[in-house]
Amino acid sequence: VLLIISAALVISCNANKKIASGNKDSQKPNIIFIMTDDHAKKAMSAYSDDLIKTPNLDRIAKEGIQFDNAFVTNSLCGPSRAVFLTGKYSHINGFRANFDKFNGDQPTLPKYLKTAGYYTAIVGKWHLVSIPQGFDEYSIMIDQGEYYSPRFFDGKDTVSVKGYATDIITDKAIKILEQQKDSGKPVFLMVHQKAPHRDWMPNVSDLENSKEKYYQLPETFFDDYKNRTQAASLADMRIEDLFLGYDLKLYLKNPQEETNSGGDKNSAKNSYNWLLSEYESMTTVQKAMWDKYYKPISDAYYADKPIGDELVKWKYNRFMNDYLKTVKSVDDNVGRLLEYLDKKDLSENTLIIYTSDQGFFLGEHGWFDKRFMYEPSLTMPLVMRYPAKIKKNIKTDKLVQNLDLAPTILKAAGLQVPEEMQGKSLDVFFQGKSPENWKDKIYYHFYESNAWHQVQKHFGIRTRQYKLIYFYDLKDWELYDLEKDPNEINNVYKNPEYQHVNAHLKKELKSLIIKYKDSSATNFN
Ligand code: SGN
Ligand code: CA
């Protein structure tokens, strides 16, 4: 008996020694989950290199797996984060729209991981209103967060940190990894960037020696919303309504100009002051670098005063230049994190995931923002690397969802996926094979109404070929044949040739509603 006990002691000592060496050899991987805010798939060169080169984000894809058809279940910040934390749809986790408050008492991914011995932490944007639960450590931004001198709350104090948000959040992430690397515990770290969310303030270091670039308008930029339901024309998120000061960084001669620039008049008044207060929070050096770039742009605008289509094109380009610069800073900082992992020999046994809380319209249909079930806002970038378990250079176009991420992470941590989670682990794709019986349809439900950007509530189904959407307050439908009409401008719901498709999809939609237990989505024929 003594012999057996001492043998067991030796084994357990060895196991402890192994874990102590930076978790490299232990069974459980470190898990780093990077989520940005509003990053459109087409602004990442692994998906399309028309707009920007993102070598570091692409590196994750090249050294791992890229999901070409990854979708959110509700295209809005808070709801998407709640889905990720719970592995459940909004109607089950209770966070349907940004004005809700997340019920942190429910089971969540960090809680499961913490119980299983993980050190759990989140840095950056939270946006779920209630206090984070299940984390050993957190440092979250207040509400939407700020680009310059952002404020962070750690459970005790709120502190404003000098510098640029994307850099600071990455510094915080690296610091946690460094502090934990010899602790013997695997780490689950959520790195939530504010970028590239509105109001798209670039890092001043990316303004130096930089010139405005010209970006081609998307094909559907001048969409007239013909043969669509009313939803598209009711939406208030047109590029032409971007605010001159707040969004496009002009030095307004008179704050009234903001009010006249279009969009929601009340927010126009506030937005002018918002930009000023962000500018005021910069250091003298930052302000000087900012002015050096934006002042000549502003002067040129007042000298030329574009109008009509010229003004709309000018606004589009101004917006795109800033948006893409905030993405560039994300890419640089992801590079920094990857380098840190390499340097500390942590890459092999780390699952790193990059995604965004939803997609974003970059001028498609004349819009910015998201919310709609249309492709640019429904899709999200999703790439993962985990050299120990994921083959290199894999791509899949199967339909996957943000709902699947919590199960994927639990599985990677060697844990059971709880029955009540509604997603499926994506580990079945890790060896490059296409799993049999994978889902071939997804369900979507957007709940916000009478709020920012005025998008009507809707739910719907997307298959490989079709998308059927029901705007239930309007009691009106849209159907798109994505193979023939990838830009979703031709609603064929009333087309006689598609009646069999409608009937079939409605049946499938009903079965998804039952499967996912969405009792709020009834009453349609
Ligand atoms: C803010 C933005 C909106 C944006 C929402 C939600 N306006 O209200 O443009 O749609 O956030 O975004 S702003 O003038 O305050 O920037 S989300 O990503 O948090 O859901
Ligand atoms: Ca968002």
PDB file of C-alpha atoms and ligand atoms in Angstrom, residues 37-38 75-79 81 98 125 127 144 194 197-200 243 246-247 267 271 274 357-358 360 368-371 448 452-453, ligand 1:
ATOM      1  CA  ASP A  37     -16.568  45.652 -32.137  1.00  0.00           C
ATOM      2  CA  ASP A  38     -18.200  46.051 -35.572  1.00  0.00           C
ATOM      3  CA  SER A  75     -26.561  41.593 -34.828  1.00  0.00           C
ATOM      4  CA  LEU A  76     -25.922  43.927 -31.927  1.00  0.00           C
ATOM      5  CA  CYS A  77     -23.137  44.356 -29.399  1.00  0.00           C
ATOM      6  CA  GLY A  78     -24.600  43.406 -26.003  1.00  0.00           C
ATOM      7  CA  PRO A  79     -26.787  40.585 -27.333  1.00  0.00           C
ATOM      8  CA  ARG A  81     -21.655  39.097 -26.194  1.00  0.00           C
ATOM      9  CA  ASN A  98     -28.543  46.963 -25.706  1.00  0.00           C
ATOM     10  CA  LYS A 125     -15.447  46.371 -23.742  1.00  0.00           C
ATOM     11  CA  HIS A 127     -21.391  46.463 -22.500  1.00  0.00           C
ATOM     12  CA  GLN A 144     -19.163  51.961 -25.138  1.00  0.00           C
ATOM     13  CA  LYS A 194     -13.555  48.924 -28.737  1.00  0.00           C
ATOM     14  CA  HIS A 197     -16.705  50.946 -33.373  1.00  0.00           C
ATOM     15  CA  ARG A 198     -18.089  54.405 -34.047  1.00  0.00           C
ATOM     16  CA  ASP A 199     -16.767  57.162 -33.857  1.00  0.00           C
ATOM     17  CA  TRP A 200     -13.758  55.524 -35.574  1.00  0.00           C
ATOM     18  CA  PHE A 243     -22.142  63.697 -38.727  1.00  0.00           C
ATOM     19  CA  TYR A 246     -18.332  63.662 -34.655  1.00  0.00           C
ATOM     20  CA  ASP A 247     -18.062  61.009 -37.369  1.00  0.00           C
ATOM     21  CA  SER A 267     -28.076  63.099 -31.238  1.00  0.00           C
ATOM     22  CA  SER A 271     -22.416  64.243 -30.920  1.00  0.00           C
ATOM     23  CA  TRP A 274     -18.902  64.078 -27.604  1.00  0.00           C
ATOM     24  CA  ASP A 357     -19.454  41.004 -32.089  1.00  0.00           C
ATOM     25  CA  GLN A 358     -21.151  41.331 -35.471  1.00  0.00           C
ATOM     26  CA  PHE A 360     -20.994  46.003 -40.302  1.00  0.00           C
ATOM     27  CA  PHE A 368     -23.122  52.157 -42.012  1.00  0.00           C
ATOM     28  CA  ASP A 369     -24.007  50.188 -38.815  1.00  0.00           C
ATOM     29  CA  LYS A 370     -25.562  46.684 -38.555  1.00  0.00           C
ATOM     30  CA  ARG A 371     -28.728  45.090 -36.994  1.00  0.00           C
ATOM     31  CA  GLU A 448     -34.536  46.297 -30.866  1.00  0.00           C
ATOM     32  CA  TRP A 452     -30.595  54.068 -32.719  1.00  0.00           C
ATOM     33  CA  HIS A 453     -30.820  53.587 -36.481  1.00  0.00           C
TER      34      HIS A 453
HETATM   35  C1  SGN B   1     -23.873  53.750 -30.389  1.00  0.00           C
HETATM   36  C2  SGN B   1     -23.590  54.256 -31.773  1.00  0.00           C
HETATM   37  C3  SGN B   1     -24.511  53.603 -32.767  1.00  0.00           C
HETATM   38  C4  SGN B   1     -24.404  52.099 -32.614  1.00  0.00           C
HETATM   39  C5  SGN B   1     -24.744  51.721 -31.190  1.00  0.00           C
HETATM   40  C6  SGN B   1     -24.718  50.253 -30.889  1.00  0.00           C
HETATM   41  N1  SGN B   1     -23.737  55.659 -31.839  1.00  0.00           N
HETATM   42  O1  SGN B   1     -25.130  54.171 -29.954  1.00  0.00           O
HETATM   43  O2  SGN B   1     -24.129  53.995 -34.058  1.00  0.00           O
HETATM   44  O3  SGN B   1     -25.266  51.432 -33.483  1.00  0.00           O
HETATM   45  O4  SGN B   1     -23.793  52.349 -30.361  1.00  0.00           O
HETATM   46  O5  SGN B   1     -23.485  49.677 -31.234  1.00  0.00           O
HETATM   47  S1  SGN B   1     -22.631  56.602 -31.202  1.00  0.00           S
HETATM   48  O6  SGN B   1     -22.827  57.890 -31.788  1.00  0.00           O
HETATM   49  O7  SGN B   1     -22.815  56.591 -29.774  1.00  0.00           O
HETATM   50  O8  SGN B   1     -21.320  56.089 -31.514  1.00  0.00           O
HETATM   51  S2  SGN B   1     -23.062  48.370 -30.504  1.00  0.00           S
HETATM   52  O9  SGN B   1     -21.967  47.819 -31.274  1.00  0.00           O
HETATM   53  O10 SGN B   1     -22.651  48.753 -29.175  1.00  0.00           O
HETATM   54  O11 SGN B   1     -24.222  47.504 -30.498  1.00  0.00           O
END
